[in-house]
């Protein structure tokens, strides 16, 4: 990775962070009436994998989708419009945070029911194979989704048919507040999927270059040998399951040492990568200030945008 | 071209004709290409269109329903088949949380969702409680799904073609006893979704029927005719969207109505119909609307109890007599439909 590419990636990574920090700042004004599942700590996964995917690749995600949405679409206006429930929202305010999508830009669907978009991605991969192309389709999901039948059903069928379905597990070890050790009866996901005819890789999801390398690596294998890929990326969820706050005061987890928090902070980590690549402090600050300005502008626009017309209630049911 | 064919062949012909017309149509589901071919309703497709367009699935109803959605999002027109509607329940998360919601939830960004989910419903030969449901009321409860129940070979053919061409998700429910029914099918006769059908005209009482209940209603109407009662039969055909106008028009004229829905009545589609009819025909009704449906129990296996569980022509005759204030006619010498005549099991 050279400095220019790294600065480009930093812009995307920092955009996600800034948007979510802005949500935290604004949330208790109670104008954004939608449950937010913030992904602070996990931004490098969406940014890195989207960077590695072919730009036209269809992607599917979850309710913790802000990073994926922004990385895949760069649509800050539609993003905040949607969170504020305005007509300017990408989904006209009918989706809110949990169902954000932008099919035209390749984020086809997200879902707030765990595991539900994995088989939908499978179907898109089947469709590509049907047309004789077998292109890569990507499904992002959390570690909890691997406890759902749809994960295994989809992995099984993609393995059976040699479909290029990339399964990206964003593993923060928590399902709401329940730790993985209280949920999973196997010795780790990589070994659990190893009996299937698929490729599998693991990487530190807090480290953007590591994510990028792992994603590019598995995509190369999938290209050469058409099978599904399972990409297991670990990260640390800094905030509560849903909402803008930290929740270390509750007994289910302890606040890590400051040094460990910094190690699990993908933005902090990547700033060190940038420095090592020779990026100067003012170059980094320049990226940040442009992003800050853009986010401020779009939040202000969303706050002023009109709500949908009452007639919108009944549209979009049937064509 | 007009042909006299069975209901099952009407379905396979509709599939073949749509697959010929549009290469994006494919048919999949457990047992679709096996030697039995879903009661014969997918016969000939594998040979004609090959395994890329006609294929089996693992026992993964949840993921395969999601896959149908994904394929539709990617521009194809999947027809997903369940040999029992009871098995589609394993895919309900996809149907109710994703398929029915998705156009709305995306603010219309996803414009088309051309998915047909065919499912076999209804009574068979000792099918008991997990192989015999209908569920039309449950599906129709959710905004965003069309629900279709053909009851004649012509409707099976025309409505399946219309469903495949429709850009909305369609649940297509086929009663297994109807597969043997023979009738004239004109492949040039199109039937759009969303229209009820007056299958028999009469002035004294309206029987609003779904699926197999149409067959029972014809027998009941024949019996009632013997004592001078003219029953009108309205086949709902399209549960959602519902053609209330055709139903209300009939009841306004007859002033009496039995809703015969092939399902449980409690909290079911029959309750919806009864409510709409009471509301729309309050002035014309001479008696409250009667509902005829399953006993409110799980479906039993043993034949004597099964016969009590399901409504029949006899049930309809008795309900009509109550509504019309007539004595019970003698039905002891009558022969009613029994599956034993043409089927000895095991499936």
XYZ file of C-alpha atoms in Angstrom:
666
model
C 0.000 0.000 0.000
C 1.407 3.407 -0.893
C 0.697 6.691 0.821
C -1.845 7.923 -1.743
C -3.919 4.735 -1.551
C -3.687 4.824 2.228
C -4.908 8.423 2.394
C -7.826 7.499 0.146
C -8.733 4.627 2.453
C -8.311 6.859 5.485
C -10.862 9.263 4.065
C -13.398 6.410 3.878
C -12.529 5.049 7.305
C -12.681 8.440 8.961
C -15.942 9.307 7.204
C -17.622 6.323 8.865
C -16.179 7.226 12.253
C -17.132 10.866 11.936
C -20.708 10.079 10.869
C -21.184 7.780 13.840
C -19.601 10.214 16.284
C -21.958 12.838 14.913
C -24.895 10.533 15.560
C -23.684 10.167 19.155
C -23.502 13.950 19.526
C -26.972 14.541 18.096
C -28.833 11.485 19.341
C -30.254 12.779 22.589
C -31.884 15.712 20.860
C -34.398 12.989 19.924
C -34.727 14.104 16.338
C -33.209 10.916 14.967
C -36.040 8.578 15.908
C -34.508 5.303 14.860
C -32.583 2.714 16.864
C -28.880 2.979 15.977
C -26.521 0.018 16.205
C -23.215 1.806 15.992
C -20.201 0.038 14.613
C -17.445 2.033 16.249
C -14.471 -0.312 16.370
C -15.582 -2.296 13.334
C -15.176 0.287 10.563
C -12.075 -1.279 8.996
C -13.989 -4.441 8.078
C -16.503 -2.776 5.755
C -13.982 -0.288 4.389
C -11.343 -2.946 3.730
C -13.591 -5.635 2.266
C -15.481 -3.184 0.049
C -12.111 -1.895 -1.199
C -11.064 -5.434 -2.098
C -14.352 -6.397 -3.787
C -15.006 -5.657 -7.462
C -16.836 -2.283 -7.451
C -19.939 -3.828 -9.062
C -20.162 -6.671 -6.543
C -23.590 -6.994 -4.942
C -23.414 -6.755 -1.162
C -25.823 -7.506 1.680
C -25.603 -6.479 5.315
C -27.189 -6.260 8.718
C -28.744 -3.672 11.008
C -25.217 -2.651 12.074
C -24.722 -1.325 8.591
C -23.537 2.282 8.765
C -19.943 1.469 7.837
C -21.009 -0.795 5.002
C -23.511 1.746 3.722
C -21.035 4.595 3.671
C -18.132 2.514 2.342
C -20.219 1.047 -0.461
C -22.271 4.091 -1.450
C -20.504 7.247 -0.205
C -24.027 8.650 0.183
C -23.813 10.865 3.266
C -26.875 12.899 2.265
C -29.207 9.915 1.888
C -27.715 8.406 5.047
C -28.544 11.280 7.363
C -31.819 11.978 5.576
C -32.821 8.411 6.375
C -31.756 8.588 10.021
C -33.774 11.769 10.448
C -36.782 10.155 8.738
C -36.899 12.753 5.979
C -38.094 12.566 2.393
C -34.451 13.054 1.430
C -33.577 9.725 3.044
C -32.331 7.095 0.657
C -35.378 4.960 1.540
C -37.725 7.960 2.012
C -37.645 7.455 5.774
C -39.254 4.034 5.566
C -36.089 2.174 6.519
C -34.309 4.136 9.202
C -30.946 2.958 10.423
C -31.636 -0.760 10.477
C -32.616 -1.341 6.845
C -30.425 1.123 4.987
C -29.682 0.144 1.428
C -28.862 1.575 -1.956
C -29.368 -1.175 -4.548
C -28.194 1.000 -7.440
C -24.832 1.325 -5.756
C -24.602 -2.346 -4.918
C -25.797 -2.428 -1.316
C -28.891 -4.437 -2.183
C -30.430 -5.059 1.222
C -29.783 -5.102 4.935
C -31.910 -6.669 7.644
C -32.562 -6.383 11.341
C -33.319 -10.077 11.778
C -30.025 -11.876 12.329
C -28.895 -14.118 9.490
C -31.622 -13.178 7.031
C -29.563 -11.598 4.276
C -27.075 -14.473 3.999
C -29.423 -16.652 1.907
C -30.529 -13.613 -0.083
C -26.890 -13.085 -1.066
C -26.782 -16.795 -1.906
C -29.693 -16.259 -4.293
C -27.911 -13.360 -5.982
C -24.871 -15.616 -6.421
C -27.129 -18.318 -7.883
C -28.537 -15.763 -10.305
C -25.055 -14.818 -11.458
C -24.204 -18.462 -12.000
C -27.533 -18.905 -13.839
C -26.382 -16.257 -16.275
C -23.078 -18.061 -16.697
C -20.957 -15.485 -14.866
C -20.598 -16.698 -11.253
C -19.539 -13.277 -9.949
C -18.691 -12.629 -6.316
C -21.577 -11.657 -4.042
C -20.779 -10.550 -0.482
C -22.784 -11.028 2.718
C -21.731 -9.261 5.915
C -23.030 -10.553 9.251
C -22.069 -10.819 12.896
C -20.841 -13.817 14.845
C -24.374 -14.401 16.170
C -25.574 -15.129 12.636
C -23.362 -18.210 12.534
C -25.714 -19.699 15.115
C -28.622 -19.366 12.699
C -29.621 -22.159 10.363
C -29.438 -19.856 7.363
C -25.669 -19.517 7.739
C -25.099 -23.270 7.507
C -27.817 -23.789 4.916
C -26.296 -21.110 2.704
C -22.716 -22.272 3.216
C -23.822 -25.816 2.409
C -25.577 -24.880 -0.797
C -22.880 -22.480 -1.990
C -20.284 -25.188 -1.309
C -22.377 -27.777 -3.135
C -22.708 -25.622 -6.224
C -19.344 -23.871 -6.197
C -20.840 -20.398 -5.923
C -18.640 -17.359 -5.338
C -20.432 -16.254 -2.201
C -18.140 -14.320 0.147
C -19.328 -14.670 3.745
C -17.832 -11.983 5.972
C -18.207 -12.638 9.681
C -17.751 -9.474 11.749
C -16.970 -11.085 15.073
C -17.218 -8.910 18.185
C -17.848 -11.934 20.428
C -21.146 -10.448 21.608
C -24.725 -11.149 20.643
C -26.382 -8.152 22.274
C -24.846 -8.872 25.707
C -24.181 -12.590 25.495
C -20.584 -13.688 25.054
C -19.602 -16.205 22.396
C -18.506 -18.667 25.079
C -22.104 -18.864 26.222
C -23.386 -19.418 22.708
C -21.181 -21.608 20.553
C -20.425 -25.280 21.014
C -17.498 -25.638 18.658
C -13.774 -24.959 18.725
C -13.864 -21.870 16.548
C -15.543 -20.858 13.317
C -12.630 -21.603 11.022
C -12.492 -25.217 12.119
C -16.300 -25.437 12.173
C -16.558 -24.495 8.479
C -13.527 -26.553 7.462
C -15.573 -29.575 6.418
C -17.311 -27.587 3.689
C -15.874 -27.139 0.206
C -15.053 -23.482 0.830
C -12.081 -21.174 1.290
C -11.583 -19.703 4.745
C -9.347 -16.961 6.157
C -9.020 -15.137 9.455
C -7.629 -11.692 10.198
C -7.611 -8.906 12.758
C -10.595 -6.796 11.774
C -9.271 -3.801 13.671
C -6.333 -3.535 11.296
C -7.347 -2.141 7.925
C -4.276 -3.366 5.984
C -4.760 -6.846 7.455
C -8.435 -6.839 6.421
C -7.535 -5.709 2.932
C -4.872 -8.371 2.565
C -7.125 -11.148 3.864
C -10.014 -10.057 1.634
C -7.818 -9.826 -1.450
C -6.280 -13.170 -0.603
C -9.564 -15.025 -0.295
C -10.986 -13.340 -3.399
C -7.940 -14.538 -5.378
C -8.556 -18.084 -4.176
C -12.258 -17.839 -5.033
C -11.396 -16.527 -8.486
C -9.037 -19.412 -9.195
C -11.150 -22.107 -7.553
C -14.850 -21.192 -7.594
C -16.056 -21.921 -4.090
C -17.607 -19.794 -1.385
C -15.261 -17.923 0.927
C -15.553 -17.496 4.677
C -13.713 -14.475 6.028
C -13.544 -14.350 9.801
C -12.684 -10.856 11.081
C -12.540 -10.041 14.764
C -13.148 -6.582 16.218
C -14.064 -4.861 19.437
C -17.499 -3.250 19.866
C -16.788 -0.008 21.710
C -20.391 0.919 22.445
C -23.591 -0.648 23.679
C -25.445 -3.036 21.374
C -27.926 -0.358 20.389
C -27.610 3.316 21.211
C -24.884 5.924 21.382
C -23.355 5.178 24.779
C -20.588 3.123 26.281
C -21.855 0.398 28.571
C -18.840 -0.649 30.596
C -20.692 0.107 33.796
C -22.743 -3.038 33.336
C -21.341 -6.265 34.609
C -21.351 -8.238 31.375
C -17.997 -6.848 30.256
C -15.091 -4.879 31.660
C -13.551 -1.809 30.137
C -10.196 -2.773 28.655
C -6.977 -0.855 29.438
C -6.491 2.321 27.429
C -3.633 0.723 25.494
C -5.834 -2.205 24.496
C -8.626 0.148 23.440
C -6.190 1.984 21.202
C -5.025 -1.318 19.720
C -8.647 -2.216 18.894
C -9.424 1.216 17.421
C -9.107 0.879 13.638
C -8.873 4.620 13.068
C -6.071 5.023 15.572
C -4.332 1.944 14.196
C -4.528 3.168 10.630
C -3.222 6.592 11.541
C -0.093 4.808 12.687
C 0.068 2.965 9.382
C -0.255 6.308 7.603
C 2.573 7.786 9.641
C 4.733 4.775 8.842
C 3.973 5.295 5.127
C 5.214 8.875 5.440
C 1.926 10.775 5.639
C 2.449 14.054 7.423
C 0.210 15.195 10.268
C -1.210 18.025 8.177
C -2.114 15.659 5.347
C -4.088 13.542 7.805
C -5.638 16.649 9.363
C -6.594 17.873 5.907
C -8.514 14.668 5.169
C -10.255 14.944 8.501
C -11.299 18.558 8.139
C -12.830 17.922 4.695
C -14.787 14.997 6.083
C -15.849 16.990 9.159
C -17.139 19.766 6.938
C -19.066 17.368 4.714
C -20.714 15.619 7.650
C -21.718 18.914 9.286
C -23.243 20.110 6.044
C -25.264 16.933 5.458
C -26.530 16.745 9.037
C -27.701 20.346 8.819
C -29.400 19.621 5.472
C -31.151 16.545 6.877
C -32.380 18.460 9.920
C -33.984 21.000 7.596
C -35.359 18.542 5.027
C -39.124 17.946 4.883
C -40.749 14.786 6.168
C -42.417 12.489 3.601
C -45.902 13.441 2.431
C -48.788 11.575 4.133
C -49.527 9.908 0.790
C -46.193 8.109 1.136
C -47.752 5.837 3.752
C -49.526 3.776 1.120
C -46.954 3.772 -1.701
C -44.397 1.027 -2.404
C -46.566 -1.894 -1.302
C -47.408 -3.318 -4.730
C -46.259 -2.097 -8.132
C -55.568 -23.806 -28.305
C -58.287 -25.471 -26.232
C -57.641 -28.786 -24.499
C -59.392 -30.895 -21.897
C -56.678 -31.507 -19.330
C -56.165 -32.163 -15.647
C -55.389 -29.396 -13.190
C -51.853 -30.796 -12.714
C -51.172 -30.589 -16.447
C -52.579 -27.076 -16.549
C -49.911 -26.127 -14.015
C -47.049 -27.837 -15.831
C -48.212 -26.272 -19.106
C -48.307 -22.810 -17.534
C -44.765 -23.292 -16.225
C -43.526 -24.573 -19.576
C -45.170 -21.715 -21.466
C -43.716 -19.059 -19.172
C -40.277 -20.681 -19.216
C -40.392 -20.723 -23.001
C -41.465 -17.099 -23.128
C -38.917 -15.827 -20.609
C -35.464 -17.334 -19.999
C -35.286 -15.673 -16.575
C -38.031 -17.979 -15.219
C -36.796 -21.033 -13.314
C -38.455 -23.611 -11.060
C -36.861 -25.084 -7.961
C -37.692 -26.835 -4.755
C -37.351 -30.171 -3.073
C -38.730 -32.958 -5.356
C -39.372 -30.646 -8.306
C -37.329 -32.836 -10.706
C -37.864 -36.262 -9.059
C -39.932 -39.081 -10.608
C -43.173 -37.895 -8.969
C -42.782 -34.255 -10.061
C -44.927 -32.605 -7.355
C -48.090 -34.614 -8.141
C -47.182 -34.300 -11.817
C -47.360 -30.537 -11.802
C -43.720 -30.123 -12.897
C -43.818 -33.021 -15.394
C -41.755 -32.556 -18.546
C -39.933 -29.435 -17.389
C -36.561 -31.005 -16.611
C -36.479 -32.727 -20.002
C -37.424 -29.548 -21.820
C -35.412 -26.930 -19.912
C -32.572 -28.831 -18.240
C -31.162 -28.924 -14.714
C -30.034 -25.279 -14.648
C -33.664 -24.148 -14.798
C -35.430 -27.019 -13.059
C -33.697 -28.210 -9.918
C -33.851 -29.776 -6.510
C -32.714 -28.167 -3.281
C -31.326 -29.333 0.029
C -33.785 -29.472 2.954
C -33.164 -25.814 3.635
C -36.495 -24.073 3.219
C -35.367 -20.954 5.051
C -32.241 -20.402 2.940
C -33.929 -21.482 -0.286
C -36.711 -18.950 0.247
C -34.048 -16.313 0.825
C -32.299 -17.548 -2.300
C -35.499 -17.069 -4.290
C -35.553 -13.488 -3.072
C -31.882 -12.960 -3.923
C -32.388 -14.372 -7.399
C -35.368 -12.062 -7.934
C -33.346 -9.075 -6.716
C -30.721 -10.030 -9.272
C -33.302 -9.954 -12.061
C -34.566 -13.532 -12.346
C -38.125 -14.813 -11.893
C -37.995 -17.763 -9.511
C -40.830 -20.210 -8.926
C -40.189 -21.930 -5.603
C -42.240 -25.047 -4.920
C -43.203 -26.648 -1.602
C -44.834 -30.047 -1.699
C -46.708 -29.034 1.471
C -47.469 -25.508 2.618
C -46.569 -26.712 6.105
C -42.918 -26.848 4.957
C -43.060 -23.262 3.728
C -43.439 -22.318 7.378
C -39.691 -22.930 7.677
C -39.244 -20.092 5.190
C -41.676 -17.716 6.852
C -38.958 -15.419 8.158
C -37.883 -14.737 4.595
C -41.470 -14.419 3.363
C -42.678 -12.118 6.136
C -39.584 -10.239 7.254
C -37.957 -9.831 3.868
C -40.062 -10.591 0.786
C -43.285 -8.856 1.814
C -41.442 -5.873 3.324
C -38.620 -5.203 0.990
C -40.129 -2.868 -1.565
C -41.640 -0.726 1.147
C -38.649 -0.847 3.445
C -36.358 0.339 0.664
C -38.654 3.229 -0.161
C -39.393 1.678 -3.542
C -35.759 1.393 -4.563
C -36.426 -2.270 -5.114
C -39.122 -1.937 -7.728
C -39.800 -5.523 -8.703
C -39.951 -8.695 -6.664
C -41.200 -11.305 -9.117
C -41.271 -14.403 -6.911
C -43.877 -17.142 -7.047
C -44.076 -19.527 -4.104
C -46.214 -22.503 -5.056
C -47.408 -24.652 -2.189
C -49.601 -27.727 -2.023
C -52.361 -27.460 0.551
C -55.219 -29.379 1.985
C -56.647 -32.712 2.847
C -55.194 -35.897 1.479
C -55.329 -39.415 2.747
C -54.760 -39.330 6.499
C -52.392 -36.381 6.255
C -52.872 -35.338 9.869
C -51.800 -32.013 11.334
C -48.482 -31.229 9.622
C -49.293 -32.023 5.989
C -52.693 -30.460 5.528
C -52.754 -26.744 6.200
C -53.886 -23.986 3.869
C -52.709 -20.748 5.520
C -54.142 -18.331 2.941
C -55.464 -16.050 5.672
C -52.089 -15.931 7.358
C -50.262 -15.043 4.137
C -52.869 -12.474 3.124
C -52.600 -10.849 6.534
C -49.239 -9.394 5.546
C -49.161 -6.356 3.265
C -46.950 -6.906 0.247
C -47.950 -10.447 -0.685
C -50.443 -11.523 -3.321
C -52.238 -14.761 -2.521
C -53.881 -16.870 -5.211
C -56.010 -20.049 -4.942
C -57.126 -21.541 -8.252
C -59.946 -24.077 -8.267
C -60.300 -25.011 -11.944
C -57.806 -26.164 -14.588
C -58.334 -22.945 -16.559
C -57.618 -20.825 -13.495
C -54.650 -23.008 -12.569
C -53.192 -22.335 -15.997
C -54.075 -18.684 -16.399
C -53.466 -17.573 -12.833
C -50.097 -19.324 -12.626
C -49.006 -17.575 -15.824
C -50.268 -14.259 -14.463
C -48.478 -14.892 -11.160
C -45.160 -15.577 -12.867
C -45.562 -12.412 -14.945
C -46.505 -10.341 -11.929
C -43.758 -8.114 -10.522
C -44.943 -8.740 -6.950
C -44.399 -11.750 -4.726
C -47.240 -14.238 -5.148
C -48.176 -17.142 -2.882
C -49.909 -19.721 -5.072
C -51.859 -22.345 -3.118
C -52.976 -25.561 -4.803
C -55.331 -28.059 -3.178
C -54.002 -31.538 -3.846
C -57.444 -33.015 -4.582
C -57.809 -30.548 -7.412
C -54.883 -32.063 -9.358
C -57.235 -34.754 -10.740
C -59.923 -32.330 -11.879
C -60.324 -32.239 -15.653
C -61.531 -29.174 -17.472
C -61.174 -27.209 -20.664
C -58.117 -25.001 -20.773
C -57.740 -22.335 -23.422
C -54.138 -21.152 -23.437
C -55.224 -17.879 -25.008
C -57.570 -17.093 -22.119
C -55.816 -14.739 -19.728
C -57.095 -14.232 -16.185
C -55.587 -11.274 -14.346
C -54.835 -11.505 -10.636
C -57.257 -9.785 -8.316
C -60.622 -10.868 -9.737
C -63.219 -13.146 -8.164
C -65.287 -15.392 -10.428
C -69.011 -16.109 -10.296
C -68.951 -19.819 -11.070
C -72.673 -20.462 -10.761
C -75.556 -18.013 -10.833
C -78.431 -18.072 -8.388
C -80.782 -15.658 -6.673
C -81.394 -17.100 -3.193
C -78.056 -17.393 -1.433
C -74.396 -16.633 -2.136
C -71.687 -19.174 -1.336
C -68.324 -17.368 -1.221
C -65.738 -20.100 -1.628
C -61.997 -20.642 -1.685
C -60.140 -23.483 -3.329
C -61.675 -26.954 -2.765
C -64.778 -25.459 -1.158
C -65.877 -24.539 -4.673
C -66.163 -28.226 -5.508
C -68.185 -28.881 -2.362
C -70.327 -25.839 -3.110
C -71.289 -27.125 -6.552
C -72.508 -30.363 -5.029
C -74.367 -28.415 -2.346
C -75.933 -26.147 -4.965
C -77.140 -29.188 -6.929
C -78.791 -30.575 -3.809
C -80.364 -27.251 -2.879
C -81.675 -26.845 -6.438
C -83.793 -29.942 -5.905
C -85.827 -28.047 -3.375
C -85.968 -24.918 -5.451
C -83.125 -22.983 -3.832
C -80.833 -21.255 -6.298
C -77.347 -20.818 -4.883
C -74.800 -18.479 -6.416
C -71.161 -19.533 -6.102
C -68.433 -16.900 -6.029
C -64.911 -18.281 -6.262
C -62.670 -15.774 -4.509
C -59.573 -16.995 -6.467
C -57.506 -13.987 -5.430
C -57.301 -13.747 -1.639
C -55.044 -10.710 -1.908
C -55.732 -8.350 -3.470
C -59.376 -9.121 -2.746
C -62.123 -8.441 -5.285
C -64.676 -7.369 -2.690
C -66.867 -5.671 -5.318
C -67.858 -8.924 -7.047
C -68.642 -10.588 -3.717
C -70.660 -7.651 -2.365
C -72.597 -7.327 -5.604
C -73.739 -10.934 -5.339
C -74.691 -10.742 -1.650
C -76.607 -7.490 -2.179
C -78.751 -9.376 -4.671
C -79.261 -12.615 -2.726
C -79.371 -11.135 0.796
C -77.948 -14.342 2.283
C -74.374 -15.517 2.405
C -72.220 -18.413 3.522
C -68.489 -17.863 3.554
C -66.836 -21.223 2.909
C -63.133 -20.803 3.377
C -60.887 -23.821 3.189
C -59.177 -23.058 6.506
C -59.919 -22.440 10.151
C -62.574 -19.763 10.530
C -61.371 -18.284 13.806
C -59.203 -15.233 13.104
C -59.062 -16.395 9.500
C -59.858 -15.157 5.997
C -63.488 -16.149 6.568
C -63.667 -13.586 9.361
C -62.309 -10.903 7.038
C -64.866 -11.795 4.362
C -67.724 -11.855 6.877
C -66.721 -8.457 8.225
C -66.513 -6.888 4.776
C -69.820 -8.427 3.716
C -71.610 -7.265 6.864
C -70.199 -3.800 6.406
C -70.905 -3.597 2.688
C -74.310 -5.328 2.624
C -75.778 -4.383 5.997
C -79.031 -3.129 4.535
C -79.554 -6.011 2.131
C -78.675 -8.885 4.454
C -81.681 -10.896 5.609
C -79.613 -12.926 8.058
C -76.102 -12.755 9.493
C -73.337 -14.226 7.338
C -72.583 -17.877 8.135
C -69.018 -19.156 8.228
C -68.074 -22.671 7.233
C -64.525 -23.909 7.799
C -62.334 -26.391 9.630
C -63.140 -27.465 13.171
C -60.986 -25.427 15.494
C -58.593 -28.241 16.275
C -55.405 -29.531 14.712
C -56.265 -31.879 11.860
C -56.813 -35.460 13.095
C -55.643 -38.506 11.141
C -58.312 -41.140 11.693
C -60.968 -40.998 8.992
C -64.095 -40.623 11.151
C -62.631 -37.624 12.947
C -61.111 -36.230 9.751
C -64.580 -36.333 8.178
C -65.877 -34.226 11.055
C -62.940 -31.828 10.893
C -63.414 -30.848 7.245
C -66.499 -29.047 5.946
C -68.301 -30.671 3.038
C -71.233 -30.177 0.691
C -73.408 -31.499 3.474
C -72.145 -28.845 5.869
C -73.009 -26.214 3.281
C -76.492 -27.589 2.677
C -77.223 -27.550 6.406
C -75.901 -24.006 6.796
C -78.014 -22.839 3.852
C -81.103 -24.451 5.346
C -80.526 -22.621 8.622
C -80.122 -19.315 6.796
C -83.236 -19.872 4.708
C -85.340 -21.189 7.606
C -85.883 -24.561 5.909
C -86.177 -28.011 7.417
C -83.253 -30.361 6.897
C -83.583 -32.319 3.686
C -82.925 -36.041 3.661
C -79.326 -36.615 2.549
C -79.042 -40.216 3.711
C -79.102 -41.595 0.157
C -76.663 -39.042 -1.253
C -73.165 -39.857 -2.396
C -70.573 -37.259 -1.416
C -67.057 -36.825 -2.684
C -64.626 -39.243 -1.186
C -60.970 -39.494 -2.010
C -61.046 -43.282 -1.667
C -62.695 -43.479 -5.077
C -59.485 -42.653 -6.895
C -56.720 -42.940 -4.327
C -55.494 -45.662 -2.002
C -52.398 -44.046 -0.494
C -49.759 -43.833 0.776
C -49.097 -40.178 0.104
